[in-house]
Amino acid sequence: MKLISVVSTRPDYIKETLRHHYLKEMGIEEILVNTGQHYDHNMSQIFFDELKIPIPDYSLNVSTGLVGRQTGEIITQMEEILLKEHPDLTLVYGDVTSSLAAALASVKLRIPVVHIEGGIRTDSRFNPEDINRKICDHLSDTIFVPTELSLQNLLKENFPSDRIFFYGDVTKDILLYTLNRHDIKIERKDYILITLHREENVDNSQRLTNIIRALNESGEKIVFPVHPRTRKQLERFGLQDKIGDNIQLLEPQGYINFIRLLAGARKVLTDSGTVRREAYIMYKPVITLIEIIWWPEIVKCGWNLIVGADKNKIVDAIRQFSPPAEHPEFFGDGNAERKILNKILSLYG
Ligand code: UD1
Ligand code: UDP
């Protein structure tokens, strides 16, 4: 059996860490395609180096910028690769533009698409990730969902139950593996960790200004590894010079260092989809800086407070947010990846 696995951005690269080992063990041939949606060293190569991910068989080096051109370039290049490689299936992840483009190229050539991390839904009509994920689900032959709720979402939309599977979240697998492998202890140090990169926040000068003001006003020690998109916008909106002395700006971190930072944080502020659940799994109070709720489970159980970009709410949350003792399990048992690949082998092998 032969599959094409399409990776494109920081969270995808990280997820390749365990997958390529398991595929090898199972005798499944993997053709790794990196579209290159992320390209700075600290957003791409650093993960290949430190997580020992194989050199991609194809690097598409797509240009950044307008989404239509980027999508078109990926479709065009993927078509050539698919016609040359004739895989049994194409594997895509999550909600990035590259996954949508690769899924479209594949299904048009009648090559089945398997979507990992499908089924998550919000009521947002214009969020780019939501659009990508919904279309990927509809193009896919098989969908693996990370939570019970995402399974229910797909059933409500009448997806056939024999094409959707809930084995847990692969993010948890790699997180538990990394904590164990690098002997990282979950502690409660004196700093707050923030990540920020959603277009709704960083491309909007008012929202970005509110968030920076809130961080300054909190007076707390804040550690902030800055996504390149955010770095550019801080400069563009003249906010670089308004960062308070309590905030330590860092380059985007490699995964192992980032997990160390997360493991030591007192609280976590983020608009990331993945950091929210990594923080939850590590028992960190999570304060979300965007109104889009991808994981209602962790909001309902009281561990994730949604504050958006409201300055006063952010300051109050930094000072006062305190989750309850109860911490239910939503993201599986840490063996999602193996279960998913076994299922793929039984369906397409
Ligand atoms: C993308 C994904 C998002 C995911 C995130 C992970 C889409 C629509 N967005 O968002 O779902 O959460 O990756 O981090 O697929 N840039 C650089 N260097 C890089 C990468 C990006 O400078 O290595 C800058 C460029 O100015 C680029 C901008 O960031 O135009 C946006 O990059 P893009 O990949 O479109 O979106 P992200 O915000 O990174
Ligand atoms: N991450 C990292 N270095 C950083 C910030 C995040 O390695 O400086 C990791 C983080 O642990 C998570 C992934 O990158 O696994 C999330 O990426 P991001 O927040 O950019 O994307 P999203 O999950 O929102 O799609």
Coordinates of C-alpha atoms and ligand atoms in Angstrom, one line a residue:
M1 CA 0.0 0.0 0.0
K2 CA 1.2 3.5 -0.8
L3 CA -0.1 6.8 0.5
I4 CA 0.7 10.4 -0.1
S5 CA 0.9 12.5 3.1
V6 CA 0.6 16.2 2.6
V7 CA 2.2 18.6 5.2
S8 CA 2.3 22.3 5.0
T9 CA 2.5 24.2 8.2
R10 CA 4.0 24.0 11.7
P11 CA 1.3 21.8 13.3
D12 CA 1.4 19.4 10.4
Y13 CA 5.2 19.0 10.6
I14 CA 4.9 18.2 14.3
K15 CA 2.3 15.5 13.6
E16 CA 4.6 13.7 11.1
T17 CA 7.0 12.8 14.0
L18 CA 5.3 9.6 15.0
R19 CA 3.4 8.9 11.8
H20 CA 6.4 8.1 9.6
H21 CA 7.8 5.6 12.1
Y22 CA 4.4 3.8 12.4
L23 CA 3.9 3.7 8.6
K24 CA 7.4 2.1 8.2
E25 CA 6.6 -0.5 10.9
M26 CA 3.4 -1.3 9.1
G27 CA 5.1 -1.7 5.7
I28 CA 3.1 1.2 4.2
E29 CA 4.9 3.3 1.7
E30 CA 4.7 7.0 2.4
I31 CA 5.3 9.7 -0.1
L32 CA 5.8 12.9 1.9
V33 CA 4.8 16.2 0.2
N34 CA 5.6 19.5 1.9
T35 CA 3.7 22.3 0.2
G36 CA 5.9 24.9 2.0
Q37 CA 3.0 27.1 3.2
H38 CA 5.3 27.7 6.2
Y39 CA 8.9 28.3 5.1
D40 CA 10.9 30.4 7.7
H41 CA 13.5 28.2 9.4
N42 CA 11.7 28.4 12.8
M43 CA 8.4 27.6 11.2
S44 CA 9.5 24.6 9.1
Q45 CA 13.1 23.2 9.0
I46 CA 13.6 23.4 12.8
F47 CA 10.9 20.7 13.1
F48 CA 12.3 18.5 10.5
D49 CA 15.7 18.7 12.2
E50 CA 14.8 18.3 15.9
L51 CA 11.9 15.8 15.4
K52 CA 13.9 13.8 12.8
I53 CA 11.3 13.9 10.1
P54 CA 12.4 12.5 6.8
I55 CA 13.3 14.9 3.9
P56 CA 10.1 15.3 1.9
D57 CA 9.9 13.5 -1.4
Y58 CA 8.4 16.6 -2.9
S59 CA 8.7 20.3 -1.8
L60 CA 6.3 22.5 -3.6
N61 CA 7.6 25.8 -2.3
V62 CA 4.3 27.5 -2.9
S63 CA 4.2 31.3 -2.7
T64 CA 2.6 33.0 0.2
G65 CA 0.0 35.7 -0.1
L66 CA -3.4 35.6 -1.8
V67 CA -5.2 32.4 -1.1
G68 CA -6.5 31.8 -4.6
R69 CA -3.1 31.8 -6.2
Q70 CA -1.6 29.6 -3.4
T71 CA -4.5 27.1 -3.7
G72 CA -4.1 27.0 -7.5
E73 CA -0.4 26.4 -7.3
I74 CA -0.9 23.5 -4.9
I75 CA -3.6 21.9 -7.0
T76 CA -1.5 22.2 -10.1
Q77 CA 1.6 20.7 -8.5
M78 CA -0.3 18.0 -6.6
E79 CA -2.0 16.9 -9.8
E80 CA 1.4 16.1 -11.4
I81 CA 2.6 14.2 -8.3
L82 CA -0.6 12.2 -8.0
L83 CA -0.5 11.2 -11.7
K84 CA 3.1 10.2 -11.3
E85 CA 2.9 8.3 -8.0
H86 CA -0.6 6.7 -8.3
P87 CA -1.1 6.4 -4.5
D88 CA -3.9 4.3 -3.0
L89 CA -5.0 7.4 -1.0
T90 CA -4.1 11.0 -0.1
L91 CA -3.8 11.9 3.6
V92 CA -4.6 15.5 4.6
Y93 CA -4.8 17.1 8.1
G94 CA -6.8 19.7 9.8
D95 CA -7.9 22.9 8.3
V96 CA -5.1 24.5 6.4
T97 CA -5.3 25.9 2.8
S98 CA -2.9 23.2 1.6
S99 CA -5.1 20.4 2.8
L100 CA -8.1 21.8 0.9
A101 CA -6.1 22.2 -2.3
A102 CA -4.5 18.7 -2.0
A103 CA -7.8 17.1 -1.3
L104 CA -9.4 18.7 -4.3
A105 CA -6.6 17.7 -6.6
S106 CA -6.8 14.1 -5.4
V107 CA -10.5 13.6 -5.5
K108 CA -10.7 15.0 -9.0
L109 CA -8.3 12.2 -10.0
R110 CA -10.5 9.7 -8.3
I111 CA -7.9 9.0 -5.6
P112 CA -9.6 8.7 -2.2
V113 CA -8.9 11.4 0.4
V114 CA -8.5 10.5 4.1
H115 CA -9.0 13.5 6.4
I116 CA -7.5 13.4 9.9
E117 CA -9.0 16.0 12.3
G118 CA -12.3 16.4 10.6
G119 CA -15.7 17.2 12.1
I120 CA -14.9 20.3 14.2
R121 CA -17.6 22.9 13.6
T122 CA -18.3 26.5 14.6
D123 CA -21.0 28.9 13.4
S124 CA -18.4 31.1 11.8
R125 CA -19.1 31.6 8.0
F126 CA -15.9 33.4 7.1
N127 CA -13.2 31.9 9.2
P128 CA -10.6 30.5 6.7
E129 CA -9.9 27.3 8.7
D130 CA -13.6 26.5 9.1
I131 CA -14.2 26.8 5.4
N132 CA -11.2 24.6 4.6
R133 CA -12.2 21.9 7.1
K134 CA -15.8 21.7 6.0
I135 CA -14.8 21.3 2.3
C136 CA -12.1 18.7 3.2
D137 CA -14.7 16.7 5.1
H138 CA -17.0 16.7 2.1
L139 CA -14.2 15.7 -0.3
S140 CA -13.1 12.9 1.9
D141 CA -13.7 9.2 1.6
T142 CA -12.9 8.6 5.3
I143 CA -12.8 11.1 8.1
F144 CA -11.1 10.6 11.5
V145 CA -12.4 12.9 14.2
P146 CA -10.5 14.0 17.4
T147 CA -13.5 14.1 19.8
E148 CA -16.8 12.5 20.4
L149 CA -18.5 15.9 19.8
S150 CA -16.9 16.2 16.3
L151 CA -18.3 12.7 15.5
Q152 CA -21.8 13.9 16.5
N153 CA -21.3 17.0 14.3
L154 CA -20.8 14.8 11.3
L155 CA -23.6 12.5 12.1
K156 CA -25.9 15.6 12.3
E157 CA -24.8 16.6 8.8
N158 CA -25.7 13.1 7.6
F159 CA -22.2 11.9 6.9
P160 CA -22.5 8.1 6.6
S161 CA -21.5 6.5 9.9
D162 CA -19.3 3.8 8.2
R163 CA -17.0 6.5 6.9
I164 CA -16.3 8.4 10.1
F165 CA -14.1 7.1 13.0
F166 CA -13.3 8.5 16.5
Y167 CA -10.0 7.2 17.8
G168 CA -8.9 10.5 19.6
D169 CA -6.6 13.3 18.8
V170 CA -3.1 12.7 17.3
T171 CA -1.9 15.9 18.9
K172 CA -2.2 14.2 22.3
D173 CA -0.1 11.3 21.1
I174 CA 2.8 13.4 20.1
L175 CA 2.5 15.6 23.2
L176 CA 2.5 12.6 25.6
Y177 CA 5.4 11.1 23.7
T178 CA 7.4 14.3 23.9
L179 CA 6.8 14.9 27.6
N180 CA 8.0 11.4 28.3
R181 CA 10.9 11.2 25.9
H182 CA 12.4 14.6 27.1
D183 CA 11.4 14.1 30.7
I184 CA 9.5 17.4 30.8
K185 CA 7.7 18.0 34.1
I186 CA 4.4 19.8 34.3
E187 CA 5.0 22.7 36.8
R188 CA 3.5 26.0 37.7
K189 CA 6.2 28.7 37.3
D190 CA 5.7 32.4 37.5
Y191 CA 5.0 33.3 33.9
I192 CA 2.1 33.3 31.5
L193 CA 2.6 32.0 27.9
I194 CA 0.9 33.6 24.9
T195 CA 0.7 32.6 21.3
L196 CA -1.2 34.6 18.7
H197 CA -1.5 34.3 14.9
R198 CA -5.2 34.1 13.8
E199 CA -5.9 36.5 10.9
E200 CA -9.0 37.8 12.8
N201 CA -6.7 39.1 15.5
V202 CA -3.4 40.0 13.9
D203 CA -4.7 41.6 10.7
N204 CA -7.0 43.8 12.7
S205 CA -5.1 46.7 14.3
Q206 CA -7.8 47.4 16.9
R207 CA -7.9 43.8 18.2
L208 CA -4.1 43.5 18.1
T209 CA -3.7 46.8 20.0
N210 CA -6.3 45.7 22.6
I211 CA -4.4 42.5 23.2
I212 CA -1.0 44.2 23.6
R213 CA -2.5 46.8 25.9
A214 CA -4.1 44.1 28.1
L215 CA -0.7 42.2 28.3
N216 CA 1.0 45.5 29.3
E217 CA -1.7 46.4 31.9
S218 CA -1.7 43.0 33.5
G219 CA 1.9 43.7 34.8
E220 CA 2.4 39.9 34.8
K221 CA 5.5 38.2 33.4
I222 CA 4.6 37.2 29.9
V223 CA 6.5 34.9 27.5
F224 CA 5.5 35.5 23.9
P225 CA 7.0 33.4 21.0
V226 CA 5.9 35.4 18.1
H227 CA 4.5 33.9 14.8
P228 CA 6.0 35.6 11.8
R229 CA 2.6 36.8 10.6
T230 CA 2.2 38.5 14.0
R231 CA 5.7 40.0 14.0
K232 CA 5.0 41.6 10.6
Q233 CA 1.7 43.1 11.8
L234 CA 3.1 44.4 15.1
E235 CA 5.6 46.3 13.0
R236 CA 3.0 47.4 10.5
F237 CA 0.6 48.8 13.2
G238 CA 3.5 50.5 15.1
L239 CA 3.0 48.2 18.1
Q240 CA 6.6 46.9 18.3
D241 CA 7.7 49.8 20.5
K242 CA 4.6 49.6 22.7
I243 CA 5.4 46.2 24.1
G244 CA 5.9 46.5 27.9
D245 CA 9.0 45.4 29.9
N246 CA 6.9 42.6 31.4
I247 CA 6.7 40.9 28.0
Q248 CA 9.5 38.8 26.7
L249 CA 9.2 38.4 22.9
L250 CA 10.8 35.3 21.5
E251 CA 11.3 33.8 18.0
P252 CA 8.9 31.0 17.1
Q253 CA 10.2 28.1 19.1
G254 CA 11.0 24.5 18.2
Y255 CA 8.4 22.0 19.4
I256 CA 10.4 20.6 22.3
N257 CA 11.3 24.0 23.7
F258 CA 7.7 25.2 23.2
I259 CA 6.3 22.2 25.1
R260 CA 8.8 23.0 27.9
L261 CA 7.5 26.6 28.0
L262 CA 3.9 25.3 28.0
A263 CA 4.6 22.8 30.7
G264 CA 6.0 25.5 33.0
A265 CA 3.3 28.2 32.4
R266 CA 1.0 29.4 35.1
K267 CA -1.7 30.2 32.5
V268 CA -1.9 30.1 28.7
L269 CA -3.4 32.8 26.4
T270 CA -3.8 31.7 22.8
D271 CA -5.9 31.9 19.7
S272 CA -4.3 28.6 18.4
G273 CA -6.4 25.6 17.8
T274 CA -3.7 23.2 18.9
V275 CA -2.2 25.1 21.8
R276 CA -5.6 25.2 23.4
R277 CA -5.8 21.5 23.7
E278 CA -2.2 20.9 24.5
A279 CA -2.6 23.4 27.4
Y280 CA -5.8 21.7 28.6
I281 CA -4.1 18.2 28.5
M282 CA -1.3 19.7 30.6
Y283 CA -3.8 21.1 33.2
K284 CA -3.2 24.7 32.3
P285 CA -6.0 27.3 32.6
V286 CA -6.6 28.4 29.0
I287 CA -7.7 31.9 28.0
T288 CA -8.8 32.1 24.4
L289 CA -8.3 35.4 22.5
I290 CA -10.8 34.7 19.8
E291 CA -14.5 34.1 19.8
I292 CA -14.3 31.0 17.6
I293 CA -14.8 28.0 19.8
W294 CA -13.3 24.9 18.2
W295 CA -13.4 22.9 21.4
P296 CA -16.7 23.6 23.2
E297 CA -15.9 20.6 25.5
I298 CA -13.1 22.5 27.3
V299 CA -15.1 25.6 27.6
K300 CA -18.1 23.8 29.1
C301 CA -16.0 22.0 31.7
G302 CA -14.7 25.4 32.8
W303 CA -11.0 25.1 31.8
N304 CA -11.1 27.4 28.8
L305 CA -12.4 31.0 29.1
I306 CA -13.2 32.8 25.9
V307 CA -12.4 36.5 26.2
G308 CA -11.8 37.5 22.6
A309 CA -9.8 40.7 22.1
D310 CA -11.6 42.6 24.9
K311 CA -8.9 44.4 26.9
N312 CA -10.6 44.4 30.3
K313 CA -11.8 40.8 30.0
I314 CA -8.2 39.7 29.1
V315 CA -6.8 41.6 32.1
D316 CA -9.4 40.1 34.5
A317 CA -8.8 36.6 33.1
I318 CA -5.1 36.9 33.5
R319 CA -5.6 37.9 37.2
Q320 CA -8.6 35.9 38.2
F321 CA -9.4 32.9 35.9
S322 CA -9.3 29.7 37.9
P323 CA -10.7 26.5 36.5
P324 CA -12.5 23.9 38.6
A325 CA -10.9 20.7 40.0
E326 CA -12.7 18.4 37.6
H327 CA -10.8 17.8 34.4
P328 CA -12.5 15.3 32.1
E329 CA -10.8 13.5 29.2
F330 CA -11.9 14.4 25.7
F331 CA -9.0 13.7 23.4
G332 CA -8.5 10.0 23.5
D333 CA -5.9 7.8 25.2
G334 CA -2.8 8.9 23.4
N335 CA -2.9 6.1 20.8
A336 CA -5.0 7.7 18.1
E337 CA -2.3 7.7 15.4
R338 CA -1.7 3.9 15.6
K339 CA -5.5 3.2 15.6
I340 CA -6.0 5.5 12.6
L341 CA -3.2 4.0 10.6
N342 CA -4.5 0.4 11.4
K343 CA -7.9 1.4 10.2
I344 CA -6.5 2.9 7.0
L345 CA -4.6 -0.3 6.3
S346 CA -7.8 -2.3 6.8
L347 CA -9.8 -0.1 4.5
Y348 CA -7.3 0.6 1.7
G349 CA -4.6 -2.1 2.1
Ligands
UD1_1 C1 -1.7 28.9 8.8 C2 -3.1 28.3 8.7 C3 -3.7 28.2 10.0 C4 -2.8 27.5 11.0 C5 -1.4 28.2 11.0 C6 -0.4 27.5 11.9 C7 -4.5 28.6 6.7 C8 -5.6 29.4 6.1 N1 -4.0 29.1 7.8 O1 -1.9 30.3 9.3 O2 -4.9 27.4 10.0 O3 -3.3 27.7 12.3 O4 -0.9 28.2 9.7 O5 0.6 28.3 12.3 O6 -4.1 27.6 6.1 N2 4.6 33.8 7.3 C9 6.0 34.0 7.3 N3 6.8 32.9 7.4 C10 6.3 31.6 7.5 C11 4.9 31.5 7.5 C12 4.1 32.6 7.4 O7 6.5 35.1 7.2 O8 7.1 30.7 7.6 C13 3.8 35.0 7.2 C14 3.6 35.5 5.8 O9 3.5 36.9 5.8 C15 2.3 34.9 5.3 C16 1.5 35.0 6.6 O10 2.5 34.7 7.6 O11 1.7 35.6 4.3 C17 0.4 34.0 6.7 O12 0.8 32.7 6.5 P1 -0.3 31.6 6.2 O13 0.4 30.2 6.0 O14 -1.2 32.0 5.1 O15 -1.2 31.6 7.4 P2 -0.9 31.4 8.9 O16 -1.4 32.6 9.7 O17 0.5 31.0 9.2
UDP2 N1 4.3 25.5 18.5 C1 5.7 25.4 18.4 N2 6.5 26.6 18.6 C2 5.9 27.8 18.9 C3 4.5 27.8 19.0 C4 3.7 26.7 18.8 O1 6.3 24.4 18.2 O2 6.6 28.8 19.0 C5 3.6 24.3 18.3 C6 2.5 24.0 19.3 O3 3.0 23.2 20.4 C7 1.5 23.2 18.5 C8 1.6 23.8 17.1 O4 2.9 24.5 17.1 O5 1.7 21.8 18.5 C9 0.5 24.8 16.9 O6 0.8 25.6 15.9 P1 -0.1 26.9 15.6 O7 -0.6 27.5 16.9 O8 0.7 27.8 14.7 O9 -1.3 26.4 14.7 P2 -2.8 25.9 15.0 O10 -2.8 24.8 15.9 O11 -3.5 27.1 15.4 O12 -3.2 25.5 13.6

